[in-house]
Coordinates of N, CA and C in Angstrom, one line a residue:
X1 N -24.8 -0.9 -18.6 CA -25.9 -0.6 -17.6 C -26.3 -1.5 -17.0
X2 N -26.4 -1.6 -15.6 CA -27.1 -2.4 -14.8 C -28.7 -2.6 -14.5
X3 N -29.0 -3.7 -14.4 CA -30.4 -4.0 -14.1 C -30.8 -4.8 -12.7
X4 N -32.0 -4.7 -12.1 CA -32.0 -5.6 -11.0 C -33.1 -6.8 -11.1
X5 N -32.9 -7.8 -10.6 CA -33.6 -9.0 -10.8 C -34.1 -9.2 -9.5
X6 N -35.6 -9.4 -9.1 CA -35.9 -9.8 -7.8 C -36.1 -11.2 -8.0
X7 N -35.4 -11.8 -6.7 CA -35.4 -13.4 -6.8 C -36.4 -13.8 -5.8
X8 N -36.8 -13.1 -4.8 CA -37.7 -13.3 -3.9 C -37.7 -12.2 -3.1
X9 N -38.5 -12.1 -1.9 CA -38.6 -10.9 -1.0 C -37.4 -10.6 -0.4
X10 N -36.5 -11.6 -0.1 CA -35.4 -11.3 0.8 C -34.1 -11.1 -0.3
X11 N -34.1 -11.3 -1.6 CA -32.7 -11.4 -2.3 C -32.9 -10.3 -3.4
X12 N -32.1 -9.7 -3.4 CA -32.0 -8.5 -4.7 C -30.5 -8.7 -5.4
X13 N -30.7 -8.7 -6.8 CA -29.6 -8.9 -7.6 C -29.2 -7.9 -8.4
X14 N -28.1 -7.2 -8.6 CA -27.8 -6.3 -9.6 C -26.7 -6.9 -10.6
X15 N -27.1 -6.8 -11.9 CA -26.5 -7.4 -13.0 C -25.8 -6.4 -13.7
X16 N -24.5 -6.7 -14.3 CA -23.9 -5.6 -15.0 C -22.9 -6.4 -15.8
X17 N -22.6 -6.2 -17.0 CA -21.5 -7.0 -17.8 C -21.4 -8.4 -17.5
X18 N -22.5 -9.2 -17.4 CA -22.5 -10.3 -17.3 C -21.9 -10.9 -15.8
X19 N -22.1 -10.0 -14.8 CA -21.6 -10.3 -13.4 C -22.9 -9.8 -12.7
X20 N -23.1 -10.6 -11.5 CA -24.3 -10.3 -10.8 C -23.7 -10.3 -9.3
X21 N -24.2 -9.2 -8.7 CA -23.7 -8.8 -7.3 C -25.2 -8.9 -6.6
X22 N -25.1 -9.6 -5.5 CA -26.5 -10.2 -4.7 C -26.2 -9.4 -3.3
X23 N -27.4 -9.0 -2.8 CA -27.7 -8.6 -1.4 C -28.4 -9.6 -0.8
X24 N -27.7 -10.2 0.0 CA -28.8 -11.4 0.6 C -28.7 -11.2 2.1
X25 N -29.9 -11.6 2.8 CA -30.0 -11.4 4.2 C -29.5 -12.7 4.9
X26 N -29.0 -12.8 6.1 CA -28.6 -14.0 6.7 C -27.0 -14.0 6.9
X27 N -26.6 -15.0 7.5 CA -25.2 -15.4 7.8 C -24.5 -16.1 7.0
X28 N -25.1 -17.0 6.2 CA -24.7 -18.3 5.4 C -24.2 -17.6 4.0
X29 N -23.3 -16.9 3.6 CA -22.9 -16.4 2.6 C -22.8 -17.6 1.5
X30 N -21.9 -18.6 1.9 CA -21.8 -19.9 0.8 C -23.0 -20.7 0.6
X31 N -23.8 -20.8 1.7 CA -25.2 -21.3 1.2 C -26.0 -20.4 0.3
X32 N -26.1 -19.4 0.5 CA -27.0 -18.2 -0.2 C -26.3 -18.4 -1.8
X33 N -25.0 -18.4 -1.8 CA -24.4 -18.3 -3.3 C -25.0 -19.8 -3.9
X34 N -24.8 -20.8 -3.2 CA -25.1 -22.1 -4.0 C -26.7 -22.1 -4.3
X35 N -27.5 -21.4 -3.4 CA -28.9 -21.6 -3.8 C -29.0 -20.6 -5.0
X36 N -28.4 -19.4 -5.0 CA -28.7 -18.6 -6.1 C -28.1 -19.0 -7.4
X37 N -26.8 -19.7 -7.3 CA -26.4 -20.4 -8.6 C -27.5 -21.5 -8.9
X38 N -28.0 -22.2 -8.2 CA -28.9 -23.3 -8.6 C -29.9 -22.8 -9.0
X39 N -30.5 -21.8 -8.4 CA -31.9 -21.1 -8.8 C -31.7 -20.3 -10.0
X40 N -30.8 -19.7 -10.3 CA -30.7 -18.8 -11.5 C -30.4 -19.7 -12.7
X41 N -29.5 -20.9 -12.3 CA -29.3 -21.8 -13.5 C -30.6 -22.4 -14.2
X42 N -31.4 -22.7 -13.0 CA -32.7 -23.4 -13.5 C -33.6 -22.3 -14.4
X43 N -33.6 -21.2 -13.8 CA -34.5 -20.3 -14.4 C -34.0 -19.9 -15.8
X44 N -32.7 -19.4 -16.0 CA -32.0 -19.1 -17.2 C -31.7 -20.4 -18.2
X45 N -31.4 -21.6 -17.6 CA -31.4 -22.6 -18.6 C -29.8 -22.6 -18.9
X46 N -29.0 -22.0 -18.1 CA -27.4 -22.1 -18.3 C -26.9 -21.7 -16.8
X47 N -25.5 -22.5 -17.1 CA -24.9 -22.2 -15.6 C -24.6 -21.0 -15.1
X48 N -25.0 -20.6 -14.2 CA -24.6 -19.3 -13.3 C -23.8 -19.6 -12.1
X49 N -22.7 -18.7 -12.1 CA -21.7 -18.9 -11.0 C -22.0 -17.6 -10.0
X50 N -22.1 -18.3 -8.7 CA -22.3 -16.9 -7.6 C -21.2 -16.9 -6.8
X51 N -20.4 -15.9 -6.5 CA -19.4 -15.7 -5.5 C -20.0 -14.7 -4.4
X52 N -19.7 -15.0 -3.0 CA -20.4 -14.4 -2.2 C -19.3 -14.0 -1.0
X53 N -19.6 -12.9 -0.3 CA -18.7 -12.7 1.0 C -19.7 -12.2 2.0
X54 N -19.2 -11.9 3.2 CA -19.9 -11.3 4.1 C -20.1 -12.2 5.3
X55 N -20.9 -12.1 6.3 CA -22.0 -10.8 6.3 C -21.4 -9.3 6.3
X56 N -22.0 -8.6 5.8 CA -21.7 -7.1 5.8 C -22.1 -6.6 7.0
X57 N -21.4 -5.4 7.7 CA -21.8 -5.0 8.9 C -22.4 -3.5 8.7
X58 N -22.7 -3.3 7.5 CA -23.5 -1.9 7.4 C -23.2 -1.5 6.0
X59 N -23.8 -0.3 5.8 CA -23.7 0.4 4.4 C -22.2 0.7 4.1
X60 N -21.1 1.1 5.2 CA -19.9 1.5 5.1 C -19.0 0.4 4.3
X61 N -19.5 -1.1 4.8 CA -18.7 -2.1 4.3 C -19.2 -2.6 3.0
X62 N -20.2 -2.3 2.5 CA -20.8 -2.7 1.2 C -19.8 -2.8 0.1
X63 N -19.1 -2.0 -0.1 CA -18.1 -1.7 -1.2 C -17.1 -2.8 -1.1
X64 N -16.5 -2.8 0.0 CA -15.4 -3.9 0.3 C -16.1 -5.6 0.2
X65 N -17.2 -5.5 0.5 CA -17.9 -6.7 0.6 C -18.2 -7.2 -0.8
X66 N -18.6 -6.3 -1.7 CA -18.8 -6.3 -3.2 C -17.5 -6.8 -3.9
X67 N -16.3 -6.0 -3.7 CA -15.0 -6.5 -4.3 C -14.6 -7.9 -3.7
X68 N -14.8 -8.1 -2.4 CA -14.4 -9.5 -2.1 C -15.5 -10.7 -2.8
X69 N -16.7 -10.4 -2.9 CA -17.4 -11.3 -3.6 C -17.2 -11.5 -5.2
X70 N -16.6 -10.3 -5.7 CA -16.2 -10.3 -7.1 C -15.1 -11.2 -7.1
X71 N -14.0 -10.9 -6.3 CA -12.8 -11.8 -6.2 C -13.2 -13.2 -6.0
X72 N -14.1 -13.7 -5.3 CA -14.7 -15.0 -5.2 C -15.1 -15.5 -6.6
X73 N -15.8 -14.8 -7.3 CA -16.4 -15.3 -8.4 C -15.3 -15.6 -9.5
X74 N -14.2 -14.6 -9.7 CA -13.0 -14.9 -10.3 C -12.2 -16.0 -10.0
X75 N -12.2 -16.4 -8.7 CA -11.6 -17.8 -8.1 C -12.4 -18.7 -8.5
X76 N -13.7 -18.7 -8.6 CA -14.5 -19.9 -8.9 C -14.2 -20.1 -10.3
X77 N -14.2 -19.2 -11.2 CA -14.0 -19.5 -12.6 C -12.4 -20.2 -12.8
X78 N -11.6 -19.7 -12.1 CA -10.4 -20.0 -12.2 C -10.1 -21.6 -11.6
X79 N -10.9 -21.7 -10.8 CA -10.9 -23.2 -10.3 C -11.7 -24.1 -11.2
X80 N -12.1 -23.7 -12.3 CA -13.3 -24.6 -13.0 C -14.4 -24.8 -12.4
X81 N -15.1 -24.0 -11.7 CA -16.3 -24.3 -10.8 C -17.3 -23.5 -11.3
X82 N -17.4 -23.4 -12.7 CA -18.4 -22.5 -13.2 C -19.8 -23.0 -13.1
X83 N -20.9 -22.6 -12.7 CA -22.0 -23.1 -12.5 C -22.4 -23.4 -11.0
X84 N -21.3 -22.9 -10.1 CA -21.4 -23.2 -8.5 C -21.6 -22.1 -7.8
X85 N -21.7 -22.0 -6.4 CA -21.8 -21.0 -5.8 C -20.7 -21.3 -4.3
X86 N -20.1 -20.2 -4.0 CA -19.4 -20.4 -2.9 C -18.9 -19.0 -2.3
X87 N -18.4 -19.0 -1.0 CA -18.2 -17.8 -0.4 C -16.7 -17.6 -0.5
X88 N -16.1 -16.5 -0.3 CA -14.5 -16.3 -0.2 C -14.2 -16.8 0.9
X89 N -14.8 -17.0 2.2 CA -14.2 -17.6 3.3 C -14.1 -19.4 2.9
X90 N -15.0 -19.9 2.2 CA -15.0 -21.3 1.7 C -13.6 -21.6 1.0
X91 N -13.3 -20.5 0.1 CA -12.2 -20.7 -0.8 C -11.0 -20.7 0.1
X92 N -10.9 -20.1 1.1 CA -9.7 -19.7 1.7 C -8.4 -19.1 1.2
X93 N -7.3 -19.6 1.2 CA -6.1 -19.1 0.7 C -6.1 -19.0 -1.0
X94 N -6.7 -20.3 -1.4 CA -6.9 -20.4 -2.9 C -7.6 -19.1 -3.3
X95 N -8.9 -19.0 -2.8 CA -9.6 -17.7 -3.2 C -8.8 -16.3 -3.2
X96 N -8.1 -16.3 -2.1 CA -7.4 -15.1 -2.0 C -6.3 -14.9 -2.8
X97 N -5.6 -16.0 -3.2 CA -4.5 -15.8 -4.1 C -5.1 -15.7 -5.5
X98 N -6.2 -16.4 -6.0 CA -6.7 -16.3 -7.1 C -7.5 -14.9 -7.4
X99 N -7.9 -14.4 -6.3 CA -8.7 -13.1 -6.4 C -7.6 -12.0 -6.7
X100 N -6.3 -12.3 -6.2 CA -5.4 -11.3 -6.0 C -5.1 -10.9 -7.6
X101 N -5.2 -11.7 -8.7 CA -5.0 -11.6 -10.2 C -5.9 -10.2 -10.7
X102 N -6.9 -9.9 -9.8 CA -7.7 -8.9 -10.4 C -7.6 -7.7 -9.5
X103 N -6.7 -7.9 -8.6 CA -6.8 -6.7 -7.2 C -5.4 -6.3 -7.2
X104 N -4.6 -6.0 -8.3 CA -3.2 -5.5 -8.4 C -2.2 -6.4 -7.7
X105 N -2.6 -7.7 -7.6 CA -1.8 -8.5 -6.8 C -0.9 -9.5 -7.7
X106 N -0.7 -9.0 -8.9 CA -0.2 -9.8 -10.0 C 1.4 -10.1 -9.7
X107 N 2.0 -9.2 -9.0 CA 3.3 -9.4 -8.5 C 3.4 -10.7 -7.7
X108 N 2.5 -10.6 -6.8 CA 2.4 -11.7 -5.6 C 2.1 -13.2 -6.5
X109 N 1.5 -13.0 -7.5 CA 1.0 -14.4 -8.1 C 2.2 -14.8 -9.1
X110 N 3.0 -13.9 -9.7 CA 4.1 -14.0 -10.3 C 5.3 -14.6 -9.5
X111 N 5.5 -14.1 -8.2 CA 6.2 -14.6 -7.4 C 6.1 -16.1 -6.9
X112 N 4.6 -16.3 -6.7 CA 4.4 -17.6 -6.3 C 4.6 -18.7 -7.3
X113 N 4.2 -18.3 -8.7 CA 4.5 -19.2 -9.6 C 5.9 -19.5 -9.8
X114 N 6.6 -18.3 -9.8 CA 8.0 -18.6 -9.9 C 8.8 -19.5 -8.9
X115 N 8.2 -19.3 -7.8 CA 9.1 -20.1 -6.6 C 8.4 -21.5 -6.6
X116 N 7.3 -21.7 -7.1 CA 6.6 -23.0 -7.1 C 7.0 -24.0 -8.2
X117 N 6.7 -23.5 -9.4 CA 6.8 -24.2 -10.8 C 7.6 -23.5 -11.6
X118 N 8.3 -22.4 -11.2 CA 9.1 -21.7 -12.3 C 10.2 -22.7 -13.1
X119 N 11.0 -23.4 -12.2 CA 12.1 -24.2 -13.1 C 11.1 -25.0 -14.1
X120 N 10.1 -25.6 -13.8 CA 9.4 -26.3 -14.7 C 8.8 -25.5 -16.1
X121 N 8.4 -24.4 -15.8 CA 7.8 -23.5 -16.9 C 9.2 -23.1 -17.9
X122 N 10.2 -22.8 -17.1 CA 11.4 -22.3 -18.0 C 12.0 -23.5 -18.8
X123 N 11.9 -24.7 -18.0 CA 12.4 -25.8 -18.9 C 11.6 -26.1 -20.1
X124 N 10.3 -26.1 -19.9 CA 9.3 -26.2 -21.0 C 9.7 -25.3 -22.1
X125 N 9.7 -24.0 -21.6 CA 10.0 -22.9 -22.8 C 11.3 -23.0 -23.3
X126 N 12.2 -23.4 -22.7 CA 13.6 -23.5 -23.4 C 13.8 -24.7 -24.2
X127 N 13.2 -25.7 -23.9 CA 13.3 -27.1 -24.5 C 12.1 -27.6 -25.3
X128 N 11.0 -26.8 -25.1 CA 9.6 -27.2 -25.9 C 9.2 -28.7 -25.4
X129 N 9.6 -28.9 -24.3 CA 8.7 -30.0 -23.5 C 7.5 -29.8 -23.1
X130 N 6.9 -30.9 -22.6 CA 5.5 -30.8 -22.2 C 5.4 -31.3 -20.6
X131 N 6.3 -30.8 -20.0 CA 6.3 -31.2 -18.3 C 5.0 -30.5 -17.7
X132 N 4.6 -29.2 -18.1 CA 3.3 -28.7 -17.4 C 2.2 -29.5 -17.8
X133 N 2.0 -30.0 -19.1 CA 0.9 -30.7 -19.3 C 0.8 -32.0 -18.8
X134 N 2.0 -32.5 -18.6 CA 2.3 -33.8 -17.9 C 1.7 -33.8 -16.5
X135 N 2.4 -32.8 -15.8 CA 1.8 -32.5 -14.5 C 0.4 -32.4 -14.2
X136 N -0.3 -31.4 -15.2 CA -1.8 -31.2 -15.0 C -2.7 -32.7 -15.4
X137 N -2.1 -33.4 -16.4 CA -3.0 -34.7 -16.7 C -2.5 -35.7 -15.3
X138 N -1.4 -35.7 -14.7 CA -1.0 -36.4 -13.7 C -1.9 -36.3 -12.6
X139 N -2.1 -34.9 -12.1 CA -2.8 -34.7 -11.1 C -4.5 -34.8 -11.4
X140 N -4.7 -34.5 -12.6 CA -6.0 -34.5 -13.1 C -6.7 -36.0 -12.9
X141 N -5.9 -36.9 -13.2 CA -6.4 -38.3 -12.9 C -5.9 -38.9 -11.8
X142 N -5.7 -38.1 -10.5 CA -5.5 -38.3 -9.4 C -4.2 -39.3 -9.0
X143 N -3.1 -38.8 -9.7 CA -2.0 -39.4 -9.7 C -1.7 -40.9 -10.2
X144 N -2.5 -41.3 -11.3 CA -2.3 -42.5 -11.9 C -1.3 -42.4 -13.3
X145 N 0.0 -43.0 -13.1 CA 0.7 -43.1 -14.2 C -0.1 -43.4 -15.6
X146 N -0.7 -44.6 -15.4 CA -1.2 -45.2 -16.6 C -2.1 -44.4 -17.3
X147 N -3.4 -43.9 -16.3 CA -4.4 -43.0 -16.9 C -3.7 -41.7 -17.3
X148 N -2.5 -41.1 -16.8 CA -2.0 -39.8 -17.4 C -1.5 -40.3 -18.8
X149 N -0.9 -41.4 -19.0 CA -0.1 -41.6 -20.0 C -1.4 -41.8 -21.1
X150 N -2.4 -42.4 -20.8 CA -3.5 -42.4 -21.9 C -4.0 -41.1 -22.2
X151 N -4.2 -40.4 -21.1 CA -4.7 -39.0 -21.6 C -3.8 -38.2 -22.5
X152 N -2.3 -38.3 -22.2 CA -1.5 -37.8 -23.1 C -0.9 -38.4 -24.4
X153 N -1.5 -39.5 -24.6 CA -1.3 -40.3 -25.9 C 0.2 -40.8 -25.8
X154 N 0.8 -41.0 -24.7 CA 2.4 -41.3 -24.8 C 2.2 -42.6 -23.9
X155 N 3.3 -43.4 -23.9 CA 3.9 -44.5 -23.1 C 4.0 -44.1 -21.7
X156 N 3.6 -45.0 -20.8 CA 3.5 -44.7 -19.4 C 5.0 -44.5 -19.0
X157 N 6.2 -45.2 -19.6 CA 7.5 -44.9 -19.3 C 7.9 -43.2 -19.6
X158 N 7.0 -42.7 -20.8 CA 7.4 -41.3 -20.9 C 6.8 -40.5 -19.9
X159 N 5.7 -40.8 -19.2 CA 5.2 -39.9 -18.0 C 6.0 -40.1 -16.8
X160 N 6.6 -41.4 -16.7 CA 7.7 -41.6 -15.7 C 8.8 -40.7 -15.8
X161 N 9.5 -40.7 -16.8 CA 10.6 -40.0 -17.4 C 10.6 -38.4 -17.2
X162 N 9.2 -37.9 -17.5 CA 9.0 -36.7 -17.5 C 8.7 -36.2 -15.9
X163 N 8.2 -37.0 -15.1 CA 7.9 -36.8 -13.8 C 9.1 -37.0 -13.0
X164 N 10.2 -37.6 -13.3 CA 11.4 -37.5 -12.6 C 12.2 -36.5 -13.1
X165 N 12.0 -35.8 -14.2 CA 12.6 -34.6 -14.8 C 12.1 -33.4 -13.9
X166 N 10.7 -33.6 -13.6 CA 10.1 -32.3 -12.6 C 10.8 -32.7 -11.2
X167 N 11.0 -33.9 -10.8 CA 11.8 -34.2 -9.5 C 12.9 -33.4 -9.4
X168 N 13.6 -33.5 -10.4 CA 14.9 -32.7 -10.5 C 15.0 -31.4 -10.4
X169 N 13.9 -30.8 -11.3 CA 13.6 -29.4 -11.1 C 13.2 -28.8 -10.0
X170 N 12.0 -29.6 -9.4 CA 11.4 -28.9 -8.1 C 12.1 -29.6 -6.8
X171 N 12.9 -30.6 -6.9 CA 13.2 -31.3 -5.5 C 12.3 -32.5 -5.4
X172 N 13.0 -33.5 -4.8 CA 12.5 -34.9 -4.5 C 11.1 -34.8 -3.7
X173 N 11.1 -33.8 -3.1 CA 9.7 -33.6 -2.3 C 8.6 -33.1 -2.8
X174 N 8.5 -32.8 -4.3 CA 7.4 -32.2 -4.9 C 6.2 -32.9 -4.8
X175 N 6.1 -34.0 -4.4 CA 4.8 -34.9 -4.5 C 4.2 -35.1 -3.0
X176 N 5.0 -34.7 -1.9 CA 4.5 -34.4 -0.5 C 3.3 -33.5 -0.7
X177 N 2.3 -34.1 0.1 CA 0.8 -33.5 0.0 C 0.9 -31.8 0.1
X178 N 1.6 -31.2 0.8 CA 1.8 -29.8 1.1 C 2.3 -29.2 -0.2
X179 N 3.4 -29.6 -0.6 CA 4.0 -29.2 -1.9 C 3.0 -29.5 -3.0
X180 N 2.7 -30.8 -3.1 CA 1.6 -31.1 -4.3 C 0.6 -30.2 -4.4
X181 N -0.1 -29.7 -3.3 CA -1.2 -29.0 -3.3 C -0.7 -27.4 -3.9
X182 N 0.4 -26.9 -3.4 CA 1.1 -25.7 -4.0 C 1.3 -25.6 -5.5
X183 N 1.8 -27.0 -5.9 CA 2.0 -27.2 -7.5 C 0.8 -27.3 -8.2
X184 N -0.2 -27.8 -7.6 CA -1.5 -27.9 -8.3 C -2.2 -26.4 -8.4
X185 N -2.3 -26.0 -7.3 CA -2.8 -24.3 -7.3 C -1.8 -23.4 -8.3
X186 N -0.6 -23.6 -8.3 CA 0.3 -22.8 -9.3 C 0.1 -23.2 -10.7
X187 N -0.2 -24.4 -11.0 CA -0.6 -25.1 -12.2 C -2.0 -24.4 -12.8
X188 N -2.9 -24.3 -11.7 CA -4.2 -23.6 -12.1 C -3.9 -22.1 -12.6
X189 N -3.0 -21.3 -11.6 CA -3.0 -20.1 -11.8 C -2.2 -20.0 -13.0
X190 N -1.2 -20.8 -13.5 CA -0.7 -20.5 -14.7 C -1.7 -20.7 -15.9
X191 N -2.5 -21.7 -15.9 CA -3.4 -21.7 -16.9 C -4.4 -20.7 -17.1
X192 N -4.7 -20.1 -15.8 CA -5.7 -18.9 -15.8 C -4.9 -17.7 -16.7
X193 N -3.6 -17.6 -16.2 CA -3.0 -16.4 -17.0 C -2.5 -16.9 -18.5
X194 N -2.4 -17.9 -18.8 CA -2.2 -18.3 -20.0 C -3.4 -19.2 -20.7
X195 N -4.5 -18.7 -20.9 CA -5.7 -19.4 -21.5 C -5.4 -20.2 -22.8
X196 N -5.8 -21.2 -23.2 CA -5.6 -21.8 -24.5 C -6.1 -20.8 -25.4
X197 N -5.3 -20.7 -26.8 CA -5.9 -20.0 -27.8 C -6.8 -20.6 -28.6

């Protein structure tokens, strides 16, 4: 069962099952989401994440705007941005792709994962290796071999060898900026679909 929370004369929020839908005036959905996340985090003493869409063009478009904001909220969580606010427009294709997980777009997500990092996932599954963890660590520390090795508790040569194997599986251009972005997004999606137990 939902309840309403009055934030100020221009903002109304409906909360249900830990998710909050906001009806906000104005054109800056992302700015409003950030303000709501900040204000509610301060009021509740806990991180509050706010996903936004819009502006809506009238009553008929409210349901679609709500679904878009909800997908944005899902995407923020998948991106590790809990406690922040953003609009679906600000997340761009990342938000659309991540939001598709909750919108019967799972087949598209599976295809994306398969074409982007599928060979690495299969190699890890067959051989019991840690190429995915190595890639996550490598990207997580900005591409530093030494820091990735430190995070993984292995020798830097081990990281180098694993990344060479990744290059054999994904192609020599996997570190090119556009490919690297796709690989990082695929890693995030994979982590979202297989949360640590």
